[in-house]
Amino acid sequence: QVQLVESGGGLVQPGGSLRLSCANSGSIFAFAIMGWYRQAPGNQRELVATITSGGRTDYANAVQGRFTISRDNAKNTVYLQMNGLKAEDTAVYYCTLTLLGGRERGDYWGQGTQVTVSS
């Protein structure tokens, strides 16, 4: 079973930084597209950033230039470095793992970690 464990959320002041981590214990991580989504109260879940197995990254317009997604395949971990945080970044952040082929193909989600930006 594919499991994702997130960490690094918390309370930060506007303009501050946080780094989220998401670890996978399986052997499929290196082949997967990894991503971060977020959902604020009353809003739909939205894509924040993705990174392919080859390291190609994509970002939502709202976070472009402030957030950086990266991965360490040796540690089976994906990161989301968030700088210049704003109140509108407050949300539950979810890590995702997508496999396009193989026996375990599909989309998998972490349990979510709360990020609150407030003074």
PDB file of C-alpha atoms in Angstrom:
ATOM      1  CA  GLN A   1       0.000   0.000   0.000  1.00  0.00           C
ATOM      2  CA  VAL A   2       1.285   3.417  -0.941  1.00  0.00           C
ATOM      3  CA  GLN A   3       1.598   5.719   2.052  1.00  0.00           C
ATOM      4  CA  LEU A   4       2.535   9.369   2.219  1.00  0.00           C
ATOM      5  CA  VAL A   5       3.496  11.090   5.452  1.00  0.00           C
ATOM      6  CA  GLU A   6       3.557  14.875   5.527  1.00  0.00           C
ATOM      7  CA  SER A   7       5.214  17.178   8.010  1.00  0.00           C
ATOM      8  CA  GLY A   8       6.306  20.776   8.428  1.00  0.00           C
ATOM      9  CA  GLY A   9       3.045  22.683   8.665  1.00  0.00           C
ATOM     10  CA  GLY A  10       2.349  25.266  11.321  1.00  0.00           C
ATOM     11  CA  LEU A  11       1.684  28.896  12.112  1.00  0.00           C
ATOM     12  CA  VAL A  12       3.818  31.577  10.485  1.00  0.00           C
ATOM     13  CA  GLN A  13       3.611  35.326  10.150  1.00  0.00           C
ATOM     14  CA  PRO A  14       3.000  36.994   6.801  1.00  0.00           C
ATOM     15  CA  GLY A  15       6.236  37.189   4.865  1.00  0.00           C
ATOM     16  CA  GLY A  16       7.645  34.162   6.648  1.00  0.00           C
ATOM     17  CA  SER A  17       8.738  30.787   5.363  1.00  0.00           C
ATOM     18  CA  LEU A  18       7.913  27.142   5.913  1.00  0.00           C
ATOM     19  CA  ARG A  19       9.134  23.926   4.383  1.00  0.00           C
ATOM     20  CA  LEU A  20       6.778  21.009   3.978  1.00  0.00           C
ATOM     21  CA  SER A  21       8.054  17.457   3.596  1.00  0.00           C
ATOM     22  CA  CYS A  22       6.351  14.339   2.339  1.00  0.00           C
ATOM     23  CA  ALA A  23       7.901  10.911   2.675  1.00  0.00           C
ATOM     24  CA  ASN A  24       6.974   7.670   0.940  1.00  0.00           C
ATOM     25  CA  SER A  25       8.177   4.350   2.250  1.00  0.00           C
ATOM     26  CA  GLY A  26       7.804   2.340  -0.946  1.00  0.00           C
ATOM     27  CA  SER A  27      10.043   1.573  -3.881  1.00  0.00           C
ATOM     28  CA  ILE A  28       7.961   3.447  -6.428  1.00  0.00           C
ATOM     29  CA  PHE A  29       8.827   6.989  -5.425  1.00  0.00           C
ATOM     30  CA  ALA A  30      11.521   7.548  -8.047  1.00  0.00           C
ATOM     31  CA  PHE A  31       9.057   6.769 -10.842  1.00  0.00           C
ATOM     32  CA  ALA A  32       6.226   8.930  -9.577  1.00  0.00           C
ATOM     33  CA  ILE A  33       4.995  12.405 -10.308  1.00  0.00           C
ATOM     34  CA  MET A  34       4.842  14.176  -6.974  1.00  0.00           C
ATOM     35  CA  GLY A  35       2.642  17.130  -6.176  1.00  0.00           C
ATOM     36  CA  TRP A  36       1.234  19.448  -3.578  1.00  0.00           C
ATOM     37  CA  TYR A  37      -2.378  20.561  -3.423  1.00  0.00           C
ATOM     38  CA  ARG A  38      -4.105  22.803  -0.919  1.00  0.00           C
ATOM     39  CA  GLN A  39      -7.596  23.439   0.285  1.00  0.00           C
ATOM     40  CA  ALA A  40      -8.715  26.493   2.204  1.00  0.00           C
ATOM     41  CA  PRO A  41     -11.996  26.550   4.147  1.00  0.00           C
ATOM     42  CA  GLY A  42     -14.928  26.997   1.793  1.00  0.00           C
ATOM     43  CA  ASN A  43     -12.738  26.563  -1.290  1.00  0.00           C
ATOM     44  CA  GLN A  44     -12.116  23.755  -3.684  1.00  0.00           C
ATOM     45  CA  ARG A  45      -8.878  21.841  -3.537  1.00  0.00           C
ATOM     46  CA  GLU A  46      -6.330  23.407  -5.886  1.00  0.00           C
ATOM     47  CA  LEU A  47      -3.022  22.389  -7.372  1.00  0.00           C
ATOM     48  CA  VAL A  48       0.024  24.153  -5.953  1.00  0.00           C
ATOM     49  CA  ALA A  49       2.993  22.491  -7.661  1.00  0.00           C
ATOM     50  CA  THR A  50       4.162  19.287  -9.305  1.00  0.00           C
ATOM     51  CA  ILE A  51       7.500  17.665 -10.048  1.00  0.00           C
ATOM     52  CA  THR A  52       8.084  14.777 -12.435  1.00  0.00           C
ATOM     53  CA  SER A  53      10.436  11.873 -11.916  1.00  0.00           C
ATOM     54  CA  GLY A  54      12.888  13.740 -14.130  1.00  0.00           C
ATOM     55  CA  GLY A  55      12.668  16.928 -12.096  1.00  0.00           C
ATOM     56  CA  ARG A  56      10.419  19.040 -14.293  1.00  0.00           C
ATOM     57  CA  THR A  57       8.381  21.433 -12.179  1.00  0.00           C
ATOM     58  CA  ASP A  58       5.130  23.320 -12.625  1.00  0.00           C
ATOM     59  CA  TYR A  59       3.504  25.868 -10.366  1.00  0.00           C
ATOM     60  CA  ALA A  60       0.166  27.550  -9.887  1.00  0.00           C
ATOM     61  CA  ASN A  61       0.256  31.216 -10.828  1.00  0.00           C
ATOM     62  CA  ALA A  62      -0.567  32.189  -7.259  1.00  0.00           C
ATOM     63  CA  VAL A  63       2.665  30.697  -5.896  1.00  0.00           C
ATOM     64  CA  GLN A  64       5.044  31.124  -8.838  1.00  0.00           C
ATOM     65  CA  GLY A  65       8.241  32.763  -7.656  1.00  0.00           C
ATOM     66  CA  ARG A  66       7.503  32.178  -3.966  1.00  0.00           C
ATOM     67  CA  PHE A  67       7.234  28.402  -3.634  1.00  0.00           C
ATOM     68  CA  THR A  68       9.738  25.771  -4.750  1.00  0.00           C
ATOM     69  CA  ILE A  69       9.027  22.065  -5.105  1.00  0.00           C
ATOM     70  CA  SER A  70      11.929  19.628  -5.028  1.00  0.00           C
ATOM     71  CA  ARG A  71      12.538  15.935  -4.492  1.00  0.00           C
ATOM     72  CA  ASP A  72      15.230  13.692  -3.068  1.00  0.00           C
ATOM     73  CA  ASN A  73      14.831  10.233  -4.573  1.00  0.00           C
ATOM     74  CA  ALA A  74      17.451   8.786  -2.235  1.00  0.00           C
ATOM     75  CA  LYS A  75      15.244   9.751   0.706  1.00  0.00           C
ATOM     76  CA  ASN A  76      11.902   9.112  -1.033  1.00  0.00           C
ATOM     77  CA  THR A  77      10.894  12.617  -0.045  1.00  0.00           C
ATOM     78  CA  VAL A  78       9.360  15.614  -1.781  1.00  0.00           C
ATOM     79  CA  TYR A  79       9.579  19.120  -0.376  1.00  0.00           C
ATOM     80  CA  LEU A  80       7.685  22.365  -0.745  1.00  0.00           C
ATOM     81  CA  GLN A  81       9.687  25.415   0.271  1.00  0.00           C
ATOM     82  CA  MET A  82       7.277  28.287   0.839  1.00  0.00           C
ATOM     83  CA  ASN A  83       8.653  31.816   1.067  1.00  0.00           C
ATOM     84  CA  GLY A  84       6.909  35.151   1.229  1.00  0.00           C
ATOM     85  CA  LEU A  85       3.841  33.567   2.731  1.00  0.00           C
ATOM     86  CA  LYS A  86       0.560  35.453   2.589  1.00  0.00           C
ATOM     87  CA  ALA A  87      -2.679  35.108   4.502  1.00  0.00           C
ATOM     88  CA  GLU A  88      -4.285  33.645   1.394  1.00  0.00           C
ATOM     89  CA  ASP A  89      -1.808  30.758   1.519  1.00  0.00           C
ATOM     90  CA  THR A  90      -3.584  29.502   4.635  1.00  0.00           C
ATOM     91  CA  ALA A  91      -4.904  26.032   3.872  1.00  0.00           C
ATOM     92  CA  VAL A  92      -4.484  22.345   4.454  1.00  0.00           C
ATOM     93  CA  TYR A  93      -1.682  21.166   2.187  1.00  0.00           C
ATOM     94  CA  TYR A  94      -1.791  17.680   0.709  1.00  0.00           C
ATOM     95  CA  CYS A  95       1.024  15.684  -0.829  1.00  0.00           C
ATOM     96  CA  THR A  96       0.186  13.531  -3.836  1.00  0.00           C
ATOM     97  CA  LEU A  97       1.907  10.695  -5.661  1.00  0.00           C
ATOM     98  CA  THR A  98       0.878   9.712  -9.171  1.00  0.00           C
ATOM     99  CA  LEU A  99       1.958   6.585 -11.002  1.00  0.00           C
ATOM    100  CA  LEU A 100       1.071   6.442 -14.679  1.00  0.00           C
ATOM    101  CA  GLY A 101       1.747   2.730 -15.135  1.00  0.00           C
ATOM    102  CA  GLY A 102       2.438  -0.511 -13.391  1.00  0.00           C
ATOM    103  CA  ARG A 103       0.491  -2.543 -10.909  1.00  0.00           C
ATOM    104  CA  GLU A 104       0.194   0.370  -8.455  1.00  0.00           C
ATOM    105  CA  ARG A 105      -0.769   3.017 -11.005  1.00  0.00           C
ATOM    106  CA  GLY A 106      -3.084   5.684  -9.702  1.00  0.00           C
ATOM    107  CA  ASP A 107      -3.226   8.741  -7.488  1.00  0.00           C
ATOM    108  CA  TYR A 108      -2.393   8.646  -3.801  1.00  0.00           C
ATOM    109  CA  TRP A 109      -2.870  11.332  -1.160  1.00  0.00           C
ATOM    110  CA  GLY A 110      -1.339  12.174   2.171  1.00  0.00           C
ATOM    111  CA  GLN A 111      -3.377  13.067   5.217  1.00  0.00           C
ATOM    112  CA  GLY A 112      -2.738  16.798   4.926  1.00  0.00           C
ATOM    113  CA  THR A 113      -0.871  19.323   7.029  1.00  0.00           C
ATOM    114  CA  GLN A 114      -2.229  22.676   8.171  1.00  0.00           C
ATOM    115  CA  VAL A 115      -0.477  25.887   7.191  1.00  0.00           C
ATOM    116  CA  THR A 116      -1.727  29.058   8.827  1.00  0.00           C
ATOM    117  CA  VAL A 117      -0.372  32.468   7.893  1.00  0.00           C
ATOM    118  CA  SER A 118      -1.392  35.077  10.408  1.00  0.00           C
ATOM    119  CA  SER A 119       0.021  37.880  12.495  1.00  0.00           C
TER     120      SER A 119
END
